[in-house]
Every structure is written in C-alpha cells, then in structure tokens.
mmCIF file of C-alpha atoms in Angstrom:
data_model
loop_
_atom_site.group_PDB
_atom_site.id
_atom_site.type_symbol
_atom_site.label_atom_id
_atom_site.label_comp_id
_atom_site.label_asym_id
_atom_site.label_seq_id
_atom_site.Cartn_x
_atom_site.Cartn_y
_atom_site.Cartn_z
ATOM 1 C CA MET A 201 90.476 92.970 90.691
ATOM 2 C CA ALA A 202 93.672 90.697 89.876
ATOM 3 C CA ILE A 203 92.926 88.394 87.031
ATOM 4 C CA GLY A 204 95.160 86.828 84.539
ATOM 5 C CA ARG A 205 96.416 83.585 82.903
ATOM 6 C CA SER A 206 99.756 82.022 83.177
ATOM 7 C CA GLU A 207 102.384 83.100 80.734
ATOM 8 C CA VAL A 208 103.553 86.035 79.439
ATOM 9 C CA ARG A 209 102.616 86.490 75.876
ATOM 10 C CA GLU A 210 102.986 89.746 73.513
ATOM 11 C CA ARG A 211 99.960 90.339 71.049
ATOM 12 C CA PRO A 212 99.308 93.135 68.568
ATOM 13 C CA VAL A 213 96.157 94.496 69.955
ATOM 14 C CA ALA A 214 93.412 94.842 68.062
ATOM 15 C CA ASN A 215 93.004 98.397 67.294
ATOM 16 C CA ALA A 216 94.936 101.567 65.810
ATOM 17 C CA GLY A 217 98.372 99.350 65.304
ATOM 18 C CA VAL A 218 99.322 99.792 68.844
ATOM 19 C CA ARG A 219 100.989 96.344 70.139
ATOM 20 C CA MET A 220 100.226 95.925 73.813
ATOM 21 C CA THR A 221 102.434 93.682 76.260
ATOM 22 C CA SER A 222 101.564 92.268 79.130
ATOM 23 C CA THR A 223 104.184 93.362 81.863
ATOM 24 C CA SER A 224 102.990 90.964 84.954
ATOM 25 C CA PRO A 225 105.659 87.947 85.020
ATOM 26 C CA HIS A 226 103.299 85.624 85.162
ATOM 27 C CA ARG A 227 100.304 86.440 82.988
ATOM 28 C CA GLU A 228 98.920 86.644 79.721
ATOM 29 C CA LEU A 229 96.956 89.123 78.015
ATOM 30 C CA ILE A 230 93.487 88.959 79.032
ATOM 31 C CA ARG A 231 91.253 88.594 75.575
ATOM 32 C CA VAL A 232 88.189 90.860 75.638
ATOM 33 C CA GLY A 233 84.923 90.882 73.903
ATOM 34 C CA VAL A 234 82.488 93.763 73.693
ATOM 35 C CA VAL A 235 79.095 93.410 73.048
ATOM 36 C CA GLY A 236 77.631 96.301 71.427
ATOM 37 C CA LEU A 237 80.366 97.731 69.736
ATOM 38 C CA SER A 238 79.338 99.533 66.732
ATOM 39 C CA ALA A 239 80.738 101.011 63.601
ATOM 40 C CA SER A 240 78.280 103.908 64.114
ATOM 41 C CA GLY A 241 79.750 105.107 67.647
ATOM 42 C CA GLY A 242 78.576 105.099 70.763
ATOM 43 C CA TRP A 243 79.843 104.561 74.695
ATOM 44 C CA ALA A 244 81.991 101.259 73.462
ATOM 45 C CA ALA A 245 83.345 103.073 70.966
ATOM 46 C CA THR A 246 84.112 105.998 72.694
ATOM 47 C CA ALA A 247 85.291 104.939 75.926
ATOM 48 C CA HIS A 248 85.979 101.349 75.891
ATOM 49 C CA VAL A 249 88.402 100.906 72.681
ATOM 50 C CA PRO A 250 90.627 103.831 73.548
ATOM 51 C CA ALA A 251 90.780 102.092 77.043
ATOM 52 C CA LEU A 252 91.934 98.721 76.361
ATOM 53 C CA ALA A 253 94.660 100.563 73.589
ATOM 54 C CA GLY A 254 96.172 102.278 76.114
ATOM 55 C CA LEU A 255 95.696 99.319 78.749
ATOM 56 C CA ASP A 256 98.424 96.590 79.604
ATOM 57 C CA GLY A 257 97.718 93.200 79.728
ATOM 58 C CA TYR A 258 94.220 92.942 77.572
ATOM 59 C CA GLU A 259 93.223 92.406 74.022
ATOM 60 C CA LEU A 260 90.225 93.321 72.240
ATOM 61 C CA ARG A 261 89.621 90.454 70.620
ATOM 62 C CA ALA A 262 85.799 89.892 69.571
ATOM 63 C CA LEU A 263 82.682 91.990 69.228
ATOM 64 C CA SER A 264 79.058 91.532 68.933
ATOM 65 C CA ALA A 265 76.492 93.720 67.512
ATOM 66 C CA SER A 266 72.484 93.033 66.825
ATOM 67 C CA SER A 267 73.759 91.613 63.229
ATOM 68 C CA ALA A 268 76.170 89.737 61.454
ATOM 69 C CA GLU A 269 76.045 93.005 59.075
ATOM 70 C CA SER A 270 76.497 95.134 61.649
ATOM 71 C CA ALA A 271 78.970 93.182 63.433
ATOM 72 C CA ARG A 272 81.020 92.510 60.360
ATOM 73 C CA ALA A 273 80.747 96.877 59.976
ATOM 74 C CA ALA A 274 82.086 96.954 63.495
ATOM 75 C CA GLY A 275 84.790 94.358 63.287
ATOM 76 C CA GLU A 276 86.185 96.036 60.220
ATOM 77 C CA LYS A 277 86.313 99.669 61.651
ATOM 78 C CA TYR A 278 88.029 98.578 64.474
ATOM 79 C CA ALA A 279 90.234 96.056 63.620
ATOM 80 C CA VAL A 280 88.593 93.187 65.935
ATOM 81 C CA PRO A 281 89.524 89.870 64.865
ATOM 82 C CA LEU A 282 86.219 88.180 65.837
ATOM 83 C CA ALA A 283 82.623 89.525 64.804
ATOM 84 C CA PHE A 284 79.445 87.598 66.221
ATOM 85 C CA ALA A 285 76.607 88.396 65.668
ATOM 86 C CA SER A 286 74.847 87.506 69.044
ATOM 87 C CA ALA A 287 76.030 87.654 72.459
ATOM 88 C CA GLU A 288 75.785 84.102 72.796
ATOM 89 C CA GLU A 289 78.101 83.259 70.299
ATOM 90 C CA LEU A 290 80.581 85.530 71.947
ATOM 91 C CA ALA A 291 80.304 84.185 75.094
ATOM 92 C CA ARG A 292 80.817 80.676 73.723
ATOM 93 C CA SER A 293 84.213 81.522 71.498
ATOM 94 C CA GLU A 294 87.414 80.059 73.320
ATOM 95 C CA GLU A 295 89.064 83.158 72.433
ATOM 96 C CA VAL A 296 87.345 84.978 74.859
ATOM 97 C CA ASP A 297 88.170 85.766 78.429
ATOM 98 C CA LEU A 298 86.756 88.996 79.747
ATOM 99 C CA VAL A 299 83.103 90.020 78.308
ATOM 100 C CA VAL A 300 82.424 93.407 78.460
ATOM 101 C CA VAL A 301 78.284 94.412 78.223
ATOM 102 C CA THR A 302 77.677 98.075 76.762
ATOM 103 C CA VAL A 303 73.992 98.062 75.789
ATOM 104 C CA LYS A 304 71.415 99.746 77.827
ATOM 105 C CA VAL A 305 70.386 98.089 81.141
ATOM 106 C CA PRO A 306 66.988 96.772 80.141
ATOM 107 C CA HIS A 307 68.903 94.162 77.803
ATOM 108 C CA HIS A 308 71.709 93.067 80.455
ATOM 109 C CA LEU A 309 69.605 89.850 81.832
ATOM 110 C CA GLU A 310 69.478 88.344 78.542
ATOM 111 C CA LEU A 311 73.338 89.449 77.261
ATOM 112 C CA ILE A 312 75.171 88.759 80.276
ATOM 113 C CA ARG A 313 73.560 85.657 81.393
ATOM 114 C CA PRO A 314 75.186 83.528 78.318
ATOM 115 C CA ALA A 315 78.512 85.008 79.425
ATOM 116 C CA LEU A 316 78.256 83.798 83.147
ATOM 117 C CA GLU A 317 76.872 80.545 82.100
ATOM 118 C CA ALA A 318 80.180 80.099 79.886
ATOM 119 C CA GLY A 319 82.102 80.715 82.682
ATOM 120 C CA LYS A 320 83.366 84.119 81.460
ATOM 121 C CA MET A 321 84.316 87.307 83.559
ATOM 122 C CA VAL A 322 82.066 90.283 82.904
ATOM 123 C CA PHE A 323 82.391 93.637 83.214
ATOM 124 C CA SER A 324 78.873 95.660 83.017
ATOM 125 C CA GLU A 325 78.397 99.139 82.057
ATOM 126 C CA TRP A 326 75.668 99.718 84.928
ATOM 127 C CA PRO A 327 74.031 97.319 87.194
ATOM 128 C CA LEU A 328 74.076 93.772 86.150
ATOM 129 C CA GLY A 329 69.943 93.829 85.667
ATOM 130 C CA ALA A 330 67.276 96.367 85.757
ATOM 131 C CA ASP A 331 65.921 95.689 88.710
ATOM 132 C CA LEU A 332 66.924 94.072 92.145
ATOM 133 C CA ALA A 333 65.723 90.502 91.501
ATOM 134 C CA GLN A 334 67.563 90.457 87.614
ATOM 135 C CA ALA A 335 70.865 91.613 89.504
ATOM 136 C CA GLU A 336 70.444 89.139 92.213
ATOM 137 C CA GLU A 337 69.763 86.131 89.682
ATOM 138 C CA LEU A 338 72.852 87.101 87.509
ATOM 139 C CA ALA A 339 75.218 87.672 90.940
ATOM 140 C CA ASP A 340 74.196 83.937 92.035
ATOM 141 C CA LEU A 341 74.781 83.151 89.088
ATOM 142 C CA ALA A 342 78.260 84.337 88.827
ATOM 143 C CA HIS A 343 78.749 82.978 92.376
ATOM 144 C CA ARG A 344 77.813 79.684 91.105
ATOM 145 C CA ARG A 345 80.303 79.251 88.229
ATOM 146 C CA GLY A 346 83.113 80.919 90.147
ATOM 147 C CA VAL A 347 83.503 83.967 88.026
ATOM 148 C CA LEU A 348 83.995 87.673 88.706
ATOM 149 C CA THR A 349 81.184 90.487 87.571
ATOM 150 C CA ALA A 350 82.450 94.092 87.702
ATOM 151 C CA VAL A 351 79.945 97.011 87.413
ATOM 152 C CA GLY A 352 81.289 100.056 85.821
ATOM 153 C CA LEU A 353 79.528 103.623 87.088
ATOM 154 C CA GLN A 354 82.108 106.315 86.183
ATOM 155 C CA ALA A 355 80.888 108.857 88.242
ATOM 156 C CA ARG A 356 82.314 106.732 91.212
ATOM 157 C CA SER A 357 85.787 107.747 89.622
ATOM 158 C CA ALA A 358 85.070 111.433 89.007
ATOM 159 C CA PRO A 359 87.844 113.434 90.665
ATOM 160 C CA PRO A 360 85.429 115.903 91.946
ATOM 161 C CA LEU A 361 83.522 112.844 93.794
ATOM 162 C CA ARG A 362 86.544 111.304 95.081
ATOM 163 C CA TYR A 363 87.664 114.629 96.473
ATOM 164 C CA LEU A 364 84.743 115.007 98.230
ATOM 165 C CA ARG A 365 85.030 111.215 99.378
ATOM 166 C CA ASP A 366 88.473 112.118 100.897
ATOM 167 C CA LEU A 367 87.208 115.693 102.645
ATOM 168 C CA VAL A 368 84.563 113.532 104.264
ATOM 169 C CA ALA A 369 86.812 110.732 105.489
ATOM 170 C CA GLU A 370 89.677 112.854 106.500
ATOM 171 C CA GLY A 371 86.905 114.516 108.867
ATOM 172 C CA TYR A 372 87.140 117.971 107.227
ATOM 173 C CA VAL A 373 83.305 118.726 107.503
ATOM 174 C CA GLY A 374 82.957 116.548 110.655
ATOM 175 C CA ARG A 375 80.362 114.074 111.694
ATOM 176 C CA VAL A 376 77.681 113.997 108.409
ATOM 177 C CA LEU A 377 74.120 114.112 109.033
ATOM 178 C CA SER A 378 72.493 114.461 105.817
ATOM 179 C CA THR A 379 73.540 115.870 102.582
ATOM 180 C CA SER A 380 71.611 117.757 99.549
ATOM 181 C CA MET A 381 72.517 117.602 96.489
ATOM 182 C CA LEU A 382 71.132 119.661 93.125
ATOM 183 C CA GLY A 383 71.981 118.616 89.585
ATOM 184 C CA SER A 384 71.387 119.404 86.087
ATOM 185 C CA GLY A 385 71.956 116.930 82.902
ATOM 186 C CA TRP A 386 70.405 115.848 79.519
ATOM 187 C CA ILE A 387 68.321 113.298 81.276
ATOM 188 C CA GLY A 388 67.269 114.140 84.679
ATOM 189 C CA GLY A 389 64.117 116.586 85.234
ATOM 190 C CA ALA A 390 60.580 116.099 85.589
ATOM 191 C CA THR A 391 60.127 114.368 82.680
ATOM 192 C CA TYR A 392 62.627 112.165 80.504
ATOM 193 C CA ASP A 393 62.205 110.939 76.890
ATOM 194 C CA ASP A 394 61.222 107.161 76.112
ATOM 195 C CA ASN A 395 64.400 106.757 74.748
ATOM 196 C CA TYR A 396 65.826 106.878 78.497
ATOM 197 C CA ALA A 397 63.043 105.232 80.294
ATOM 198 C CA TYR A 398 65.582 102.710 81.559
ATOM 199 C CA VAL A 399 67.239 105.309 83.614
ATOM 200 C CA GLY A 400 63.994 105.557 85.427
ATOM 201 C CA TRP A 401 63.735 101.871 86.061
ATOM 202 C CA THR A 402 67.450 101.553 86.873
ATOM 203 C CA LEU A 403 67.057 104.217 89.784
ATOM 204 C CA ARG A 404 63.810 103.019 91.206
ATOM 205 C CA ALA A 405 65.357 101.004 93.978
ATOM 206 C CA ALA A 406 67.702 103.691 94.570
ATOM 207 C CA PRO A 407 67.845 105.235 97.645
ATOM 208 C CA ARG A 408 64.877 108.348 97.927
ATOM 209 C CA CYS A 409 67.531 111.071 97.612
ATOM 210 C CA CYS A 410 69.051 109.911 94.377
ATOM 211 C CA ARG A 411 65.750 109.319 92.464
ATOM 212 C CA PHE A 412 64.152 111.133 90.101
ATOM 213 C CA PRO A 413 61.385 114.226 91.334
ATOM 214 C CA SER A 414 58.099 112.616 92.091
ATOM 215 C CA GLY A 415 55.600 112.420 89.197
ATOM 216 C CA THR A 416 58.534 111.922 86.932
ATOM 217 C CA ARG A 417 56.946 110.746 83.551
ATOM 218 C CA SER A 418 57.654 109.949 80.177
ATOM 219 C CA THR A 419 56.857 112.220 77.988
ATOM 220 C CA ARG A 420 55.148 111.592 74.677
#
C-alpha cells in the first residue's frame, strides 16, 4: 500500500527515544494515531507500538482511549505527543494521517466511521465491521471519501500458513479438492466466555469450515 506525503522530513519517534527517518526521497513521515492504546497493555502496546518504532516512514503521533485520564496515562507511558479522550477527537486532528483501530470488533463501526468521514486512512485490527452490513457501509464510505483502508489479520502472515500457500501454488500437492483443519486455542471450542462473544459475531459470516462447531454458545 503506497501511501505518503511529499517532502522528506526527520522527526523523533514518539517512544523509546529512537529516531525514525523516512528513506523515500519523496515522502514525509506518516503520522499515526492509535485508537485503543492503553497504559495497562493490550494488543496496541504489544504489537503496534514496537512495530511503529521499528518502521521507517511512520511516526506514532497520537492516541485515544476511553477517557481523558486513561489517554493521559497512555500518552505519558509511551511518550505520545497527543492524547485524546475519544476517537472522534483523534480523527479530527490535523496531526494525524493514519488512524489505527485496535479495539474489539463490536466497536469498530462507531470508531472507524469518524476517521473515514474526516478523510483519514484506516488500519483496522480484524474486519472493518462486526458483520457484512457494517463492513460494506464502512468500505463504501471509504470509497466515497477516496481514502484507503487495510485490515490486519496477522495469521495471514504466519510463516506456516505462507509455506502451505506456496506449496499449493507450486502444485506440490496437486489439485486441491477439499481441506480439513484441526486446531486448538484459548478462544475456540464448544463454548466461549462472554468476553469473547465478539469472535463468534465476526466469524458468523465466514465459510462453514471456518466457523465454531454447531451448538457454540456463551458460557454463563
């Protein structure tokens, strides 16, 4: 995804005291605002903050959290210059070019829509919406605003899956007529906790082979 702004500039990265410099001769740093970065940890802190610190051409410029107090705490912990109490405020900031949404899927519609309406690019952890209708609404809005969106599903980049893809593409296994997959994890299974109900919502529109077993329910 080629995104950028003209002019080469060097700015201090907003964490770890590291400096990031864009090496592209005609691009300025992409200023990133993260929705859902918390001082108590989470996926944004575990994955996105280190990644942005190590990537050329990106600057962690802003964040938003569920309250002004939590936003301030996260801003101080990760040395992020701008901390907002809502995703709407972050989206309106002229200091943000790319909005990264790292919260649970059920909240994506209300958090991604303001960014797209403000003409900001969006990187969404998991699908844009909690169901097909929401995803289509946001995709259509992005198209009308002329901005890019990207969906992060990290398993697609997992080395074992990429290796299997290459084997199939190279004809190693011949013509694939069907597949079976067995797996285990802390979310899947015959039941799941209410805290992870959104996973079931997200997968409901997936092919049958990818859904939870029939009879999946939330344990009380």
